[in-house]
CSV table of C-alpha atoms and ligand atoms in Angstrom, one decimal:
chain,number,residue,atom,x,y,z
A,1,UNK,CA,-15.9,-6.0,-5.2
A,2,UNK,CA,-16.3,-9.9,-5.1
A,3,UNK,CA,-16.7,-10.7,-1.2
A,4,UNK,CA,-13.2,-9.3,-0.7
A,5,UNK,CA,-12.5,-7.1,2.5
A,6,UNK,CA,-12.1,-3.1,1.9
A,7,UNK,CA,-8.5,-1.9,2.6
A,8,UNK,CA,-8.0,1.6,3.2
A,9,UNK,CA,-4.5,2.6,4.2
A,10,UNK,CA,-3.2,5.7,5.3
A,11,UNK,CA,0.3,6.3,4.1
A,12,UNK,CA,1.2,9.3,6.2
A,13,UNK,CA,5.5,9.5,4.3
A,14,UNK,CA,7.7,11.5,6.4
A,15,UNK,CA,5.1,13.1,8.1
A,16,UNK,CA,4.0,13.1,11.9
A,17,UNK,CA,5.9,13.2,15.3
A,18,UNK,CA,5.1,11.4,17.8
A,19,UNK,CA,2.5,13.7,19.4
A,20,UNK,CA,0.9,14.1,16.1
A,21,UNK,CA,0.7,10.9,15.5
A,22,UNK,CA,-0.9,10.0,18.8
A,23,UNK,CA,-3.5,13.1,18.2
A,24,UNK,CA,-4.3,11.4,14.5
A,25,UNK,CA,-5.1,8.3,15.9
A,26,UNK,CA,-7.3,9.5,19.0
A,27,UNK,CA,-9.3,11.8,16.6
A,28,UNK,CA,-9.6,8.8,14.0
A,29,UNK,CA,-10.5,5.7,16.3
A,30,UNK,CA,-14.5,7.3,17.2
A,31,UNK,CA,-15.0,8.0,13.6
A,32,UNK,CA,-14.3,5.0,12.2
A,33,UNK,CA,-15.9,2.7,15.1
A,34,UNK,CA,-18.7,0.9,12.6
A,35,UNK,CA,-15.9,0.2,10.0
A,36,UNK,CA,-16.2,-3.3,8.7
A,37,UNK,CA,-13.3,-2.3,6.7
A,38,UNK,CA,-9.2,-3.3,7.2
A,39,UNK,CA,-8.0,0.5,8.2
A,40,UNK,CA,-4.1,0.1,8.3
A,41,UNK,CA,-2.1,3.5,9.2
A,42,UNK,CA,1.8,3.1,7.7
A,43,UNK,CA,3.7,6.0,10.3
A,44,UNK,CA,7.1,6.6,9.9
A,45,UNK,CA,9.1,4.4,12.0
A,46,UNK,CA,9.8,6.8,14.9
A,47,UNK,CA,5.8,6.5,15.7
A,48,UNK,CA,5.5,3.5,14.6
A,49,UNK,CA,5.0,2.6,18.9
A,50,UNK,CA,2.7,5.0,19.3
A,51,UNK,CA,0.4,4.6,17.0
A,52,UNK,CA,0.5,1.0,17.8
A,53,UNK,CA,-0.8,1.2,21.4
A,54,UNK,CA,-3.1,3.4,20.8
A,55,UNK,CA,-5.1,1.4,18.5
A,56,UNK,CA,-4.8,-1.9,20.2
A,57,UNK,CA,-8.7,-3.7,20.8
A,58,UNK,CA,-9.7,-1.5,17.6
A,59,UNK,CA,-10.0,-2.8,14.0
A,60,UNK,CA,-7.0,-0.9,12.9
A,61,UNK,CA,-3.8,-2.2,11.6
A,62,UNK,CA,-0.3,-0.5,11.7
A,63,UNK,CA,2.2,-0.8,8.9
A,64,UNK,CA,5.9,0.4,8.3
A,65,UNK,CA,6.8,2.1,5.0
A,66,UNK,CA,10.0,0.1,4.7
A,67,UNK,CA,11.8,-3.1,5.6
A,68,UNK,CA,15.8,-4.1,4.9
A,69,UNK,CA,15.4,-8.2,3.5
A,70,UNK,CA,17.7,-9.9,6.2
A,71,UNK,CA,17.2,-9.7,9.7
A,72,UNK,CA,20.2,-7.9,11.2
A,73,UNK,CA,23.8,-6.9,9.8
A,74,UNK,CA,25.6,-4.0,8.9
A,75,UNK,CA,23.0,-1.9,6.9
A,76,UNK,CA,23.1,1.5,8.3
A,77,UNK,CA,19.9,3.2,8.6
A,78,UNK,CA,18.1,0.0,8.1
A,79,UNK,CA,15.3,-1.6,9.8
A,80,UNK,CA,14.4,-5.4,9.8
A,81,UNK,CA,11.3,-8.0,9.3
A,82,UNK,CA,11.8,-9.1,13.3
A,83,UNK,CA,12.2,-5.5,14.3
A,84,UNK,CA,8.7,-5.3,13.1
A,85,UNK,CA,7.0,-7.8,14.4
A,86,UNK,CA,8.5,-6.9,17.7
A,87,UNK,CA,6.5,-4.1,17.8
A,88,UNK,CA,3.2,-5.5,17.0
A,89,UNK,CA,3.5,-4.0,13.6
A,90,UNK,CA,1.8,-6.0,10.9
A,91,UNK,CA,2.5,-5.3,7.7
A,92,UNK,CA,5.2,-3.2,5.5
A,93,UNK,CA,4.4,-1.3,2.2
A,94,UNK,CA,7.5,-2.2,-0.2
A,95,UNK,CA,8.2,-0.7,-3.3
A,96,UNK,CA,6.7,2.6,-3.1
A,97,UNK,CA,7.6,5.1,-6.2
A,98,UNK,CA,9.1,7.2,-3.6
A,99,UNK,CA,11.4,4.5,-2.6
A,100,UNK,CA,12.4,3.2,-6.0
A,101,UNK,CA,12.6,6.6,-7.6
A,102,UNK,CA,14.8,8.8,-4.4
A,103,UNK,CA,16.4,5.7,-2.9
A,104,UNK,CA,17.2,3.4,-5.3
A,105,UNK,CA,14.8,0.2,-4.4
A,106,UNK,CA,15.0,-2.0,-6.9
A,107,UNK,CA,13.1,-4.8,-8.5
A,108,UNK,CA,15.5,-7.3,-7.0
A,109,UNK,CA,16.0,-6.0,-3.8
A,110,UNK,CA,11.9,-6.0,-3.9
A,111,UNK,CA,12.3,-10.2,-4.7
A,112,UNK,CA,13.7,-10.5,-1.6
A,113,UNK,CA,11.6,-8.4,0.4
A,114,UNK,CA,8.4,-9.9,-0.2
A,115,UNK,CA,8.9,-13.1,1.0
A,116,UNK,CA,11.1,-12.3,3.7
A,117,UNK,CA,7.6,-9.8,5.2
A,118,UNK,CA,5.5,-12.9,4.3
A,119,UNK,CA,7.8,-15.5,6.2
A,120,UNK,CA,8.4,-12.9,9.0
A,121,UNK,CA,3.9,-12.7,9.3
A,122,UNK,CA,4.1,-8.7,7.9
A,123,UNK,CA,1.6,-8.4,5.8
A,124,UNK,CA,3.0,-6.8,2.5
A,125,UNK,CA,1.5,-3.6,0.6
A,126,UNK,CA,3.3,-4.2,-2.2
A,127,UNK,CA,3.1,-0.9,-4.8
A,128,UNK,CA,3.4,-0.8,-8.6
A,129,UNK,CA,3.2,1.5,-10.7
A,130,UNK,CA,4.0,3.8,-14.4
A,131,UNK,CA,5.3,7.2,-14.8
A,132,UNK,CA,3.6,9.3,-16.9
A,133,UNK,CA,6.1,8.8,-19.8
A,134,UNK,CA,5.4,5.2,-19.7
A,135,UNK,CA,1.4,5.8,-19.6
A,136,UNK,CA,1.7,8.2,-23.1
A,137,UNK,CA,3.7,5.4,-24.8
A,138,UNK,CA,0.8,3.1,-24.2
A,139,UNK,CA,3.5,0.9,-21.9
A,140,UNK,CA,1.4,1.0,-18.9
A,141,UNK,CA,0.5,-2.7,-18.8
A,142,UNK,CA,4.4,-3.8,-19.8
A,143,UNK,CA,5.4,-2.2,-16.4
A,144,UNK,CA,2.8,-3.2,-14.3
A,145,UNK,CA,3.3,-6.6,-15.5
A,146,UNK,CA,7.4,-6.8,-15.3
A,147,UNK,CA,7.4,-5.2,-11.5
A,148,UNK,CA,4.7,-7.9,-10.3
A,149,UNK,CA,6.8,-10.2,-12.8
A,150,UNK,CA,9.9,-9.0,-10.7
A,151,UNK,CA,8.7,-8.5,-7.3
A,152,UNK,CA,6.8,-11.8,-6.8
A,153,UNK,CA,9.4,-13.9,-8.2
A,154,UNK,CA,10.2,-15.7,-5.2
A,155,UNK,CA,6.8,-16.0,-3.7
A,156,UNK,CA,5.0,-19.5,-3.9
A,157,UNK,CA,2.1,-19.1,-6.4
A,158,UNK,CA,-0.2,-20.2,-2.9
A,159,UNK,CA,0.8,-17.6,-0.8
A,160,UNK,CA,0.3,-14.4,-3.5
A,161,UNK,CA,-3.2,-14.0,-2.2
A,162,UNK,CA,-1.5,-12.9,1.1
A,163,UNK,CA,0.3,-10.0,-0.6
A,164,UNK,CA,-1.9,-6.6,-1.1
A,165,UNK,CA,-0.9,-4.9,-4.4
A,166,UNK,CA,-1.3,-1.2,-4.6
A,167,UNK,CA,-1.8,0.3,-8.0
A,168,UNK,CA,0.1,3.8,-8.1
A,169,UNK,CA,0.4,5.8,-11.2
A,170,UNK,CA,3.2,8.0,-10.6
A,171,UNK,CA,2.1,10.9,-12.2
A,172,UNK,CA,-1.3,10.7,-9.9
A,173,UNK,CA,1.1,11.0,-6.7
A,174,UNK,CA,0.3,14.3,-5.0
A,175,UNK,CA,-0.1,15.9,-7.7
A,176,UNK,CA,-3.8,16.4,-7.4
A,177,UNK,CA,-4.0,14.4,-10.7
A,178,UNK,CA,-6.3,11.1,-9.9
A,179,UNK,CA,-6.6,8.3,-12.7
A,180,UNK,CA,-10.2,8.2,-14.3
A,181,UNK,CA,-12.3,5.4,-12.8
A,182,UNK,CA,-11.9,3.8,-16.2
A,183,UNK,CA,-8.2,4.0,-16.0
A,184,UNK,CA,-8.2,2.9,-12.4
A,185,UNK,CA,-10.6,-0.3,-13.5
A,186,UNK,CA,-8.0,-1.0,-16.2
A,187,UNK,CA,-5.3,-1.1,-14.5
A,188,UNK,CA,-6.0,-2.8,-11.5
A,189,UNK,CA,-8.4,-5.5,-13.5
A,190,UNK,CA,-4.9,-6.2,-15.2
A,191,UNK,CA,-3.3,-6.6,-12.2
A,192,UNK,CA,-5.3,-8.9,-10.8
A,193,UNK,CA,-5.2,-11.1,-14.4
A,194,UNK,CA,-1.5,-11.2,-14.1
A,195,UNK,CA,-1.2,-12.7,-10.1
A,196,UNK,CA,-4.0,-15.5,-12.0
A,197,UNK,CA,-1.5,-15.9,-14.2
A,198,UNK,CA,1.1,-16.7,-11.8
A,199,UNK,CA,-1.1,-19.2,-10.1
A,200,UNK,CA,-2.8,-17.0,-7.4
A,201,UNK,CA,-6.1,-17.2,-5.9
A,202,UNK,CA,-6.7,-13.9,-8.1
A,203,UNK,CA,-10.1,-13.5,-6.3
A,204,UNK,CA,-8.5,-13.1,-3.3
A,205,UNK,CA,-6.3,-10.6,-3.6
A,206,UNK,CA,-7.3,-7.0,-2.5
A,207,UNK,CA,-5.8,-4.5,-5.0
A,208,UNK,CA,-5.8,-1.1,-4.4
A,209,UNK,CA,-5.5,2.4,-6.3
A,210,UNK,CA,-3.2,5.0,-4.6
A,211,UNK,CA,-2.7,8.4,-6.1
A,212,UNK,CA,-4.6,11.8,-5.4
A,213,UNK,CA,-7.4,9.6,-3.8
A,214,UNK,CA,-9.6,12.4,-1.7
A,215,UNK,CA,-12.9,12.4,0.3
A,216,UNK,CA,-14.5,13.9,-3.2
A,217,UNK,CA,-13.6,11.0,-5.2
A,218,UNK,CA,-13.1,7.8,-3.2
A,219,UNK,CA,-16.5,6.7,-3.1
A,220,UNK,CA,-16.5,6.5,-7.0
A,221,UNK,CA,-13.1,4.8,-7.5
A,222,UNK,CA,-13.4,2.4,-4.1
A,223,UNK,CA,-17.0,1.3,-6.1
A,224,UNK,CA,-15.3,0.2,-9.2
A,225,UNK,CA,-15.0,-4.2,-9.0
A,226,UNK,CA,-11.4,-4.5,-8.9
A,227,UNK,CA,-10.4,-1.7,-6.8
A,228,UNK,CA,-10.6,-3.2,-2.9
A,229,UNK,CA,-8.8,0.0,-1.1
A,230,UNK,CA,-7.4,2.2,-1.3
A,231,UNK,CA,-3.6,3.9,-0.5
A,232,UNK,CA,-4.1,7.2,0.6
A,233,UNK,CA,-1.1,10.1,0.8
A,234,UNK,CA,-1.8,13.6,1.2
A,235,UNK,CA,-5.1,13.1,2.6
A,236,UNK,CA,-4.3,10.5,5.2
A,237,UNK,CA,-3.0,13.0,7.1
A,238,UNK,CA,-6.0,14.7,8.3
A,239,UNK,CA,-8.4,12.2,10.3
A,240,UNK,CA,-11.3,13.6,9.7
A,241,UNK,CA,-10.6,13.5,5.7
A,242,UNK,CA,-9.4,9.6,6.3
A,243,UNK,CA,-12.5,8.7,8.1
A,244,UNK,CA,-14.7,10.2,5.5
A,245,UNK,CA,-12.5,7.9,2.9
A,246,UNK,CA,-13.1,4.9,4.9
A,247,UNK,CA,-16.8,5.3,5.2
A,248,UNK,CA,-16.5,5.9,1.2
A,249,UNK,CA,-15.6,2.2,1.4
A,250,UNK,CA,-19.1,1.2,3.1
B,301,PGA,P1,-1.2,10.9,-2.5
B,301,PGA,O1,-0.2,9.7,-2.2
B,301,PGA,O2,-2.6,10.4,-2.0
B,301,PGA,O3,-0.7,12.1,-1.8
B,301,PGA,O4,-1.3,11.1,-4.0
B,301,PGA,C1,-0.5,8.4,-2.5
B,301,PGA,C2,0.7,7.5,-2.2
B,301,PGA,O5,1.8,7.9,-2.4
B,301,PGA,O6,0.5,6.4,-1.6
């Protein structure tokens, strides 16, 4: 894994109140004390405060699942880079499958949005992915490689190390269905050829796998060399599971 800091992130969707939230955290925080590890928790926005003051002093990062591109205006439902930050949040995952397939994100709303997190000091989680259609017509790489194409547009080739790119198969998205190490390897070995490609400091970039990733595989898939973290859905949501994936990072 080069010398490149483990990233395991919890991406808990449109799950947790407030309470729960807090009770995550406050079983989490003892078990993952020794972590040498980046541990980032992405809560929905409504616990996004709570989660944050809990963990302040500890190693543990808070992220938002979302971000609108400008700061303020009329964009109902919306929630901005300096909104964020305000909160001591510091990073944003963008372009999750979720988003682009049920709410329309696009490509070139994602050109915008990258930048703007990286100007604004949110680290981005930015996520890319195929569907399974894509995967069986041997397109996998032709996707991958026009969303980072896309996406990173408008980001200076020397600041691409400061993005974290999540590699999410679609059909692996809770559906129980992980990607084989040696499709996991593959992929996110291409990912990182295509951000050297672009002019980034390649060996710096943490790339993660996301999809189905479980206490019972994580330690296999975090060991392969160009997977650095990992994303982690359904099984984020129980702390004890998500500590057992972060000490699968070592
Ligand atoms: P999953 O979700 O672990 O439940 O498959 C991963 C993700 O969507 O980030």
């Amino acid at each position: 894994m080069a010398d490149r800091t483990p990233y395991i992130a919890a991406n808990w969707k449109m799950n947790k109140t407030v309470a729960e939230a807090a009770e995550f955290v406050d079983a989490l925080l003892p078990r993952i004390a020794a972590t040498q590890s980046d541990v980032v928790i992405c809560p929905p926005f409504t616990a996004l405060t709570a989660v944050v003051e809990r963990r302040y002093g500890t190693a543990v990062k808070v992220a938002a699942q979302n971000m609108h591109e400008e700061d303020s205006g009329a964009f109902t439902g919306e929630v901005s880079a300096p909104m964020l930050v305000e909160l001591d949040v510091e990073a944003v995952v963008l372009g999750h499958s979720e988003r682009r397939q049920y709410f329309g994100e696009t490509d070139e709303a994602l050109a915008r949005k990258v930048p703007k997190a990286l100007a604004a000091g949110l680290e981005p989680i930015l996520c890319v992915g195929e569907s399974e259609q894509a995967r069986d017509d041997r397109e996998t790489e032709a996707v991958l490689e026009r969303q980072l194409q896309a996406d990173l547009a408008a980001v200076e080739s020397g600041d691409i190390a400061r993005v974290v790119i999540a590699y999410e198969p679609i059909w692996a998205i809770g559906t129980g269905r992980t990607a084989s190490p040696e499709q996991a390897q593959e992929a996110c070995a291409f990912i990182r050829d295509v951000v050297r490609m672009r002019g980034a400091a390649a060996d710096e970039v943490r790339i993660l796998y996301g999809g189905s990733v479980k206490p019972a595989n994580a330690a296999e898939l975090l060991a392969l060399p160009d997977v650095d973290g990992a994303l982690v859905g359904g099984a984020a949501l129980v702390a004890e599971d998500f500590a057992m994936i972060v000490d699968a990072a070592g």
